[in-house]
Coordinates of C-alpha atoms (C1' of nucleotides) in Angstrom, one line a residue:
Chain A
M67 CA 10.0 15.4 -12.0
D68 CA 9.2 18.2 -10.4
A69 CA 7.5 19.7 -7.3
V70 CA 3.9 19.6 -8.7
D71 CA 4.9 15.5 -9.4
R72 CA 6.3 15.4 -6.0
K73 CA 3.0 16.9 -4.5
I74 CA 0.7 14.4 -6.3
L75 CA 2.8 11.6 -5.0
R76 CA 2.7 13.0 -1.5
I77 CA -1.2 12.8 -1.7
L78 CA -1.3 9.3 -3.4
Q79 CA 1.0 7.5 -0.9
Q80 CA -1.2 8.9 1.5
D81 CA -4.9 8.2 0.1
A82 CA -5.3 6.5 -3.5
S83 CA -9.1 6.7 -3.7
L84 CA -9.4 10.7 -3.9
T85 CA -10.6 11.7 -7.4
V86 CA -8.3 13.3 -10.0
A87 CA -9.9 16.5 -9.4
E88 CA -9.6 16.9 -5.7
I89 CA -5.6 16.1 -6.4
G90 CA -5.5 18.6 -9.0
R91 CA -7.2 21.2 -6.6
A92 CA -4.7 20.5 -3.9
V93 CA -1.8 20.9 -6.5
G94 CA -3.1 23.9 -8.0
L95 CA -4.1 22.1 -11.7
S96 CA -7.2 21.3 -13.2
T97 CA -8.2 17.9 -13.9
T98 CA -6.7 17.0 -17.2
P99 CA -3.0 18.1 -16.7
C100 CA -2.9 16.2 -13.0
W101 CA -4.6 13.3 -14.8
K102 CA -1.8 13.5 -17.5
R103 CA 0.8 13.7 -14.8
I104 CA -0.3 10.8 -13.1
Q105 CA -0.4 8.8 -15.8
K106 CA 3.1 9.5 -16.7
L107 CA 4.2 8.7 -13.2
E108 CA 2.5 5.1 -13.5
A109 CA 3.9 4.5 -17.0
S110 CA 7.5 5.8 -15.8
G111 CA 7.1 3.2 -12.9
V112 CA 7.5 6.0 -10.2
I113 CA 4.2 4.6 -8.9
R114 CA 4.4 1.0 -8.8
K115 CA 0.9 -0.1 -8.0
R116 CA -2.3 0.9 -6.2
V117 CA -3.2 -1.4 -3.2
A118 CA -5.6 -1.9 -0.1
I119 CA -4.1 -2.0 3.2
L120 CA -5.7 -4.0 5.5
A121 CA -5.6 -4.1 9.4
P122 CA -4.1 -7.4 10.4
D123 CA -5.8 -8.2 13.7
K124 CA -9.0 -7.7 11.9
V125 CA -8.3 -10.7 9.3
G126 CA -6.9 -12.5 12.5
F127 CA -3.1 -12.4 12.3
G128 CA -2.0 -11.7 15.5
V129 CA 1.6 -12.3 15.6
T130 CA 4.4 -10.4 13.7
A131 CA 7.9 -10.9 13.9
Q132 CA 11.3 -9.7 12.7
V133 CA 13.4 -12.5 12.1
S134 CA 17.1 -12.3 11.7
V135 CA 19.3 -15.2 10.2
Q136 CA 22.9 -15.6 10.0
A137 CA 23.5 -18.4 7.3
G138 CA 25.9 -21.1 8.2
D139 CA 29.4 -21.5 5.5
H140 CA 27.3 -22.8 2.7
G141 CA 27.6 -22.9 -0.9
R142 CA 26.0 -20.4 -3.3
E143 CA 23.4 -22.9 -4.7
T144 CA 22.2 -24.0 -1.3
V145 CA 21.8 -20.0 -0.4
E146 CA 20.1 -19.8 -3.5
A147 CA 17.8 -22.5 -2.9
F148 CA 17.3 -21.4 0.8
I149 CA 16.1 -17.9 -0.8
V150 CA 13.7 -19.1 -3.4
A151 CA 12.1 -21.3 -0.4
V152 CA 11.8 -18.3 2.1
Q153 CA 10.5 -16.2 -0.9
A154 CA 7.6 -18.7 -1.4
M155 CA 6.8 -18.9 2.3
P156 CA 3.2 -16.8 2.4
E157 CA 3.8 -15.6 6.3
V158 CA 7.3 -13.8 5.1
L159 CA 6.3 -10.2 3.8
E160 CA 9.5 -8.9 3.9
F161 CA 12.9 -10.5 3.0
Q162 CA 16.2 -9.1 2.4
R163 CA 19.9 -9.6 2.2
V164 CA 21.8 -7.1 4.4
A165 CA 25.1 -6.4 5.4
G166 CA 25.9 -6.5 8.9
D167 CA 26.7 -9.4 11.4
V168 CA 23.8 -10.9 10.0
D169 CA 22.8 -12.2 6.5
F170 CA 18.9 -11.8 6.1
C171 CA 16.3 -10.0 7.7
L172 CA 12.8 -11.3 7.5
R173 CA 9.2 -9.7 8.7
V174 CA 6.8 -12.4 9.4
V175 CA 3.0 -12.5 10.2
T176 CA 1.2 -15.3 11.7
V177 CA -2.0 -15.9 13.6
D178 CA -0.8 -16.9 16.6
I179 CA 2.4 -18.1 18.5
P180 CA 2.1 -22.0 17.5
H181 CA 1.7 -21.0 13.9
F182 CA 4.7 -19.0 14.2
E183 CA 6.5 -22.0 16.0
D184 CA 5.5 -24.2 13.0
F185 CA 6.7 -21.8 10.5
Y186 CA 10.2 -21.4 12.6
R187 CA 10.2 -25.2 12.5
R188 CA 10.2 -25.0 8.4
L189 CA 12.6 -22.0 8.3
T190 CA 15.3 -23.3 10.1
S191 CA 14.8 -26.9 8.5
L192 CA 15.5 -25.2 4.8
M193 CA 19.2 -25.0 5.3
P194 CA 21.8 -25.3 8.9
L195 CA 21.9 -21.8 10.1
R196 CA 24.5 -20.1 12.5
R197 CA 22.0 -18.2 14.4
V198 CA 18.3 -17.2 14.1
S199 CA 17.1 -14.4 16.5
S200 CA 13.1 -13.5 16.7
Y201 CA 11.8 -10.3 17.7
F202 CA 8.3 -10.2 18.5
E203 CA 6.2 -6.9 18.0
L204 CA 4.8 -5.9 21.4
Q205 CA 3.6 -2.5 20.0
Q206 CA 3.6 -1.1 16.5
L207 CA 4.9 2.3 17.1
K208 CA 4.5 3.4 13.6
S209 CA 3.7 1.8 10.0
E210 CA 4.2 3.8 6.8
T211 CA 4.3 2.7 3.3
A212 CA 4.5 6.4 2.2
L213 CA 8.3 7.2 1.5
P214 CA 9.3 10.4 3.1
L215 CA 9.4 12.6 -0.1
A216 CA 10.3 15.8 1.5
L217 CA 13.7 14.3 2.2
A218 CA 13.8 13.1 -1.4
P219 CA 16.8 14.7 -3.8
G220 CA 15.5 17.8 -5.3
A221 CA 12.6 18.4 -2.9
R222 CA 12.1 21.8 -1.1
L223 CA 11.3 21.2 2.5
Q224 CA 7.5 21.4 2.4
A225 CA 5.1 21.2 5.2
P226 CA 2.2 18.1 5.3
I227 CA -0.5 18.0 2.9
A228 CA -3.3 20.2 3.9
D229 CA -6.9 19.0 2.7
P230 CA -8.5 20.6 0.1
A231 CA -10.6 23.2 2.0
P232 CA -14.3 21.8 1.9
G233 CA -15.7 25.3 1.1
G234 CA -13.2 25.4 -2.1
Chain B
M293 CA -16.5 -12.4 6.8
D294 CA -16.9 -15.2 4.7
A295 CA -14.6 -16.8 1.8
V296 CA -16.4 -14.1 -0.9
D297 CA -14.8 -11.4 1.3
R298 CA -11.6 -12.8 1.5
K299 CA -11.3 -13.4 -2.1
I300 CA -12.2 -9.6 -2.4
L301 CA -9.7 -8.6 -0.3
R302 CA -6.8 -10.8 -1.7
I303 CA -7.6 -9.3 -5.0
L304 CA -7.8 -5.5 -3.4
Q305 CA -4.1 -6.3 -1.7
Q306 CA -2.7 -7.0 -4.9
D307 CA -4.4 -4.3 -6.9
A308 CA -6.7 -1.8 -5.9
S309 CA -7.1 0.1 -9.4
L310 CA -9.7 -2.6 -10.7
T311 CA -13.2 -2.1 -10.9
V312 CA -15.9 -3.5 -9.2
A313 CA -17.2 -5.1 -11.9
E314 CA -13.9 -7.1 -12.5
I315 CA -13.5 -7.9 -9.1
G316 CA -17.2 -9.1 -8.7
R317 CA -16.4 -11.2 -12.0
A318 CA -13.3 -12.7 -10.2
V319 CA -15.5 -13.8 -7.3
G320 CA -18.4 -14.9 -9.0
L321 CA -20.9 -12.1 -8.1
S322 CA -22.8 -9.0 -9.9
T323 CA -21.1 -5.5 -9.3
T324 CA -24.0 -4.6 -6.9
P325 CA -23.4 -7.0 -4.5
C326 CA -19.4 -6.9 -4.5
W327 CA -19.7 -2.9 -4.4
K328 CA -21.8 -3.3 -1.1
R329 CA -19.3 -5.8 0.3
I330 CA -16.2 -3.8 -0.2
Q331 CA -18.5 -1.0 1.2
K332 CA -18.9 -3.0 4.5
L333 CA -15.0 -4.2 4.8
E334 CA -14.3 -0.5 4.3
A335 CA -16.9 1.0 6.9
S336 CA -15.5 -1.9 9.5
G337 CA -12.3 -1.0 9.0
V338 CA -11.1 -4.3 7.6
I339 CA -9.6 -2.4 4.9
R340 CA -7.7 0.4 6.3
K341 CA -6.8 2.7 3.1
R342 CA -5.8 2.4 -0.2
V343 CA -2.1 3.6 -1.2
A344 CA -0.2 4.0 -4.1
I345 CA 3.2 2.2 -3.6
L346 CA 6.0 4.0 -4.8
A347 CA 9.7 2.7 -6.4
P348 CA 12.1 3.9 -3.7
D349 CA 15.1 4.3 -6.1
K350 CA 13.0 6.3 -9.0
V351 CA 12.3 8.8 -6.2
G352 CA 15.9 9.0 -5.1
F353 CA 16.1 6.7 -1.8
G354 CA 19.3 4.7 -2.1
V355 CA 19.4 3.5 1.3
T356 CA 17.5 1.1 3.4
A357 CA 18.3 -0.3 6.6
Q358 CA 17.2 -2.1 9.8
V359 CA 18.0 -0.7 12.9
S360 CA 17.5 -2.4 16.4
V361 CA 17.8 -0.8 19.6
Q362 CA 18.5 -1.7 23.0
A363 CA 17.6 1.3 25.3
G364 CA 19.6 2.0 28.4
D365 CA 18.3 1.3 31.8
H366 CA 15.7 4.6 31.9
G367 CA 12.8 6.0 33.2
R368 CA 9.5 5.8 31.4
E369 CA 9.6 9.4 30.8
T370 CA 12.5 9.4 28.8
V371 CA 11.9 6.4 26.9
E372 CA 8.2 7.9 26.1
A373 CA 9.9 11.1 25.0
F374 CA 12.3 8.9 22.9
I375 CA 9.4 6.9 21.1
V376 CA 7.6 10.3 20.4
A377 CA 10.8 11.9 18.6
V378 CA 11.5 8.7 16.6
Q379 CA 7.9 8.5 15.3
A380 CA 8.4 12.0 14.3
M381 CA 11.8 11.3 12.2
P382 CA 10.3 11.0 8.6
E383 CA 13.1 8.6 7.6
V384 CA 11.6 6.2 9.8
L385 CA 8.9 3.8 8.0
E386 CA 8.6 1.0 10.5
F387 CA 9.0 1.3 14.2
Q388 CA 7.9 -1.5 16.6
R389 CA 8.9 -2.2 20.3
V390 CA 9.9 -6.0 20.4
A391 CA 10.5 -8.5 22.9
G392 CA 14.2 -10.4 22.5
D393 CA 17.5 -8.9 23.3
V394 CA 16.7 -5.5 21.6
D395 CA 13.7 -3.2 22.6
F396 CA 13.0 -1.8 19.2
C397 CA 13.1 -2.4 15.4
L398 CA 13.1 0.2 12.9
R399 CA 13.0 0.3 9.1
V400 CA 14.6 3.3 7.8
V401 CA 15.0 4.9 4.3
T402 CA 17.5 7.3 3.4
V403 CA 18.7 9.0 0.0
D404 CA 22.5 7.8 0.4
I405 CA 24.9 6.8 3.4
P406 CA 25.6 10.5 4.2
H407 CA 22.0 11.1 5.0
F408 CA 22.1 7.6 6.8
E409 CA 25.1 8.8 9.0
D410 CA 23.3 11.8 9.8
F411 CA 20.0 10.4 10.9
Y412 CA 22.1 7.7 12.8
R413 CA 23.8 10.7 14.6
R414 CA 20.0 12.3 15.5
L415 CA 19.0 8.9 16.7
T416 CA 21.3 8.0 19.0
S417 CA 21.6 11.5 20.4
L418 CA 18.2 11.3 21.4
M419 CA 18.8 9.1 24.4
P420 CA 21.7 7.2 25.8
L421 CA 21.5 3.8 24.0
R422 CA 22.9 0.6 25.0
R423 CA 23.4 -0.9 21.6
V424 CA 22.1 0.0 18.3
S425 CA 22.7 -2.5 15.2
S426 CA 22.1 -0.9 11.7
Y427 CA 21.6 -3.5 8.9
F428 CA 22.0 -2.2 5.5
E429 CA 19.6 -3.9 2.7
L430 CA 21.7 -5.3 -0.2
Q431 CA 19.0 -6.8 -2.0
Q432 CA 15.7 -6.7 -1.6
L433 CA 14.4 -10.3 -1.9
K434 CA 10.7 -10.1 -1.2
S435 CA 8.3 -6.9 -0.3
E436 CA 4.9 -7.3 0.4
T437 CA 2.0 -5.4 1.5
A438 CA -0.7 -7.8 1.4
L439 CA -1.2 -10.0 4.1
P440 CA -1.3 -13.8 3.3
L441 CA -5.3 -14.4 3.9
A442 CA -4.8 -18.0 2.8
L443 CA -3.4 -18.6 6.4
A444 CA -5.9 -16.6 7.9
P445 CA -8.4 -18.3 10.4
G446 CA -11.3 -19.6 8.8
A447 CA -9.9 -19.4 5.3
R448 CA -9.8 -22.9 3.2
L449 CA -6.4 -23.0 1.5
Q450 CA -6.9 -21.5 -2.0
A451 CA -4.8 -21.3 -5.2
P452 CA -3.7 -18.0 -6.0
I453 CA -5.9 -15.6 -8.0
A454 CA -6.1 -15.9 -11.6
D455 CA -6.8 -12.9 -13.6
P456 CA -10.4 -12.2 -15.0
A457 CA -10.0 -13.9 -18.4
P458 CA -9.6 -11.2 -21.1
G459 CA -12.2 -12.9 -23.3
G460 CA -15.0 -12.3 -20.6
Chain C
dT238 C1' -28.5 -11.2 -0.1
dA239 C1' -28.3 -11.4 -5.2
dT240 C1' -29.6 -9.2 -9.7
dG241 C1' -30.3 -6.0 -13.6
dA242 C1' -31.3 -1.4 -15.0
dA243 C1' -30.9 3.5 -14.7
dA244 C1' -28.8 7.5 -12.6
dC245 C1' -25.0 10.0 -11.5
dC246 C1' -20.2 11.2 -11.3
dG247 C1' -15.3 10.4 -12.3
dT248 C1' -12.1 9.5 -16.0
dT249 C1' -10.3 10.1 -20.8
dT250 C1' -10.2 12.4 -24.7
dC251 C1' -10.3 16.2 -27.7
dT252 C1' -9.9 20.8 -29.1
dC253 C1' -7.8 25.2 -28.2
dT254 C1' -4.3 28.4 -25.7
Chain D
dA36 C1' 2.0 22.2 -20.6
dG37 C1' -2.3 23.7 -19.2
dA38 C1' -7.5 24.4 -19.4
dG39 C1' -12.3 23.5 -20.4
dA40 C1' -16.1 20.9 -23.0
dA41 C1' -17.6 16.6 -24.3
dA42 C1' -17.5 11.6 -24.5
dC43 C1' -17.0 7.3 -22.2
dG44 C1' -17.3 4.2 -18.4
dG45 C1' -17.6 3.0 -13.6
dT46 C1' -19.9 3.6 -9.2
dT47 C1' -23.9 3.9 -6.8
dT48 C1' -28.8 3.9 -6.3
dC49 C1' -33.2 1.7 -7.0
dA50 C1' -36.7 -1.7 -8.1
dT51 C1' -37.4 -6.5 -7.6
dA52 C1' -36.9 -11.2 -6.2

DNA sequence: TATGAAACCGTTTCTCT
DNA sequence: AGAGAAACGGTTTCATA
C-alpha cells in the first residue's frame, strides 16, 4: 500500500458515492488503474464495507449514552454469556472489553429516556455488576467514521483532500 | 417515512454497495420507485452520507481508547477553546459533551502506545483538567454504524433482512 | 405512487504501452 | 503498473397507468 492507495482511502472514507473517474482524477490516475487499486483494497480487506450513515434524530433516536460496566467477580462462563447477550441487544452500537478501572464500555442509542431505562434494567439484570456508569450525550462535538490516515505508519503528512476542480 | 423506507434504510446501513434493483427486490418494489425513495431520503438528510469503513489494524492503528475528561473549574471561553482544539485533533474520532460525573467522552485511535502517550500529553496540556481516565480497548466485541431501526418510533418489530435469493 | 422501456453514464474488461 | 477504447450493466428519465 503506497501513498496513492492512502489517498484513495482518504477519499472513500469521506464519500463513497464518488465515481471511480472522479477519484482517479483526484489522485492523478485514469479510471482503470484507480479501479484496480480499489478492487485490491476491497479484496485485501482494507476496505471492510460501504455503508450509509443516517441522522439519528431524523429516524427518532433522541438518546445516546456511553455506559461503563465493572463486572462482579464471576466465572468465565457467566461473563461470556453476558458478552453474547449484550452483543445481541440492538441498542448497543459499540461494545468493547477494556483495560482500566472498568471492564466494558458500551455506546448505546435509544428513542428516549424511558427506553433507556428499560435498556438499563435489561442490561443490569443479565449478571450482577459491581458498578455501572451512564454518561448521556448532551452535545455531539465530533463524530467520525474515517480513520486519520495522515497519522498511519508510512504516511507523509498531507493536506486535507481538495475537491477536484470543477473546471478540470 | 413508512415501513418501506425503513426497510431500504436498514439495507443501506448494512451495505451501500447494493444496486437499486437489488434493494428494490428486497423491499418488493421495482427499481424506479425504490430509486425515488432513496433520492428523497438523501435529500431530506435522513441518509447523511455514504462512506467506506476501513479495518483499523490493516492501516496500522493498533490502539483505540475511550477517554473521559472532567474539566477543571474554568470559564466558558477556556472550555470553548478546549473543544475547538480537541475537535481538530485527528486521533479523536468521537467527542461528546456528556452529563454525569465526567464532562467529555472521547474515542481515540493511535498507531501504538507511544503515540497515545504523545496524544495524551497534548490533550492534557490544552487546559488544566480535574481528572482524565483512559480505557484501552482489549477486544472489540461489537462495532456498528447502523442504527437499530427496528426500535425506531413507528417501526413494527421486524426480522433481520434476508439476502435477496440468488435464484431470483 | 408504481411500472416498464429507453437513454445515459459509470464500471469493468480488454488491448496496448 | 498505467492508459484508452469498447462492452456491459446500473442509474436515471420518460411515458403510462
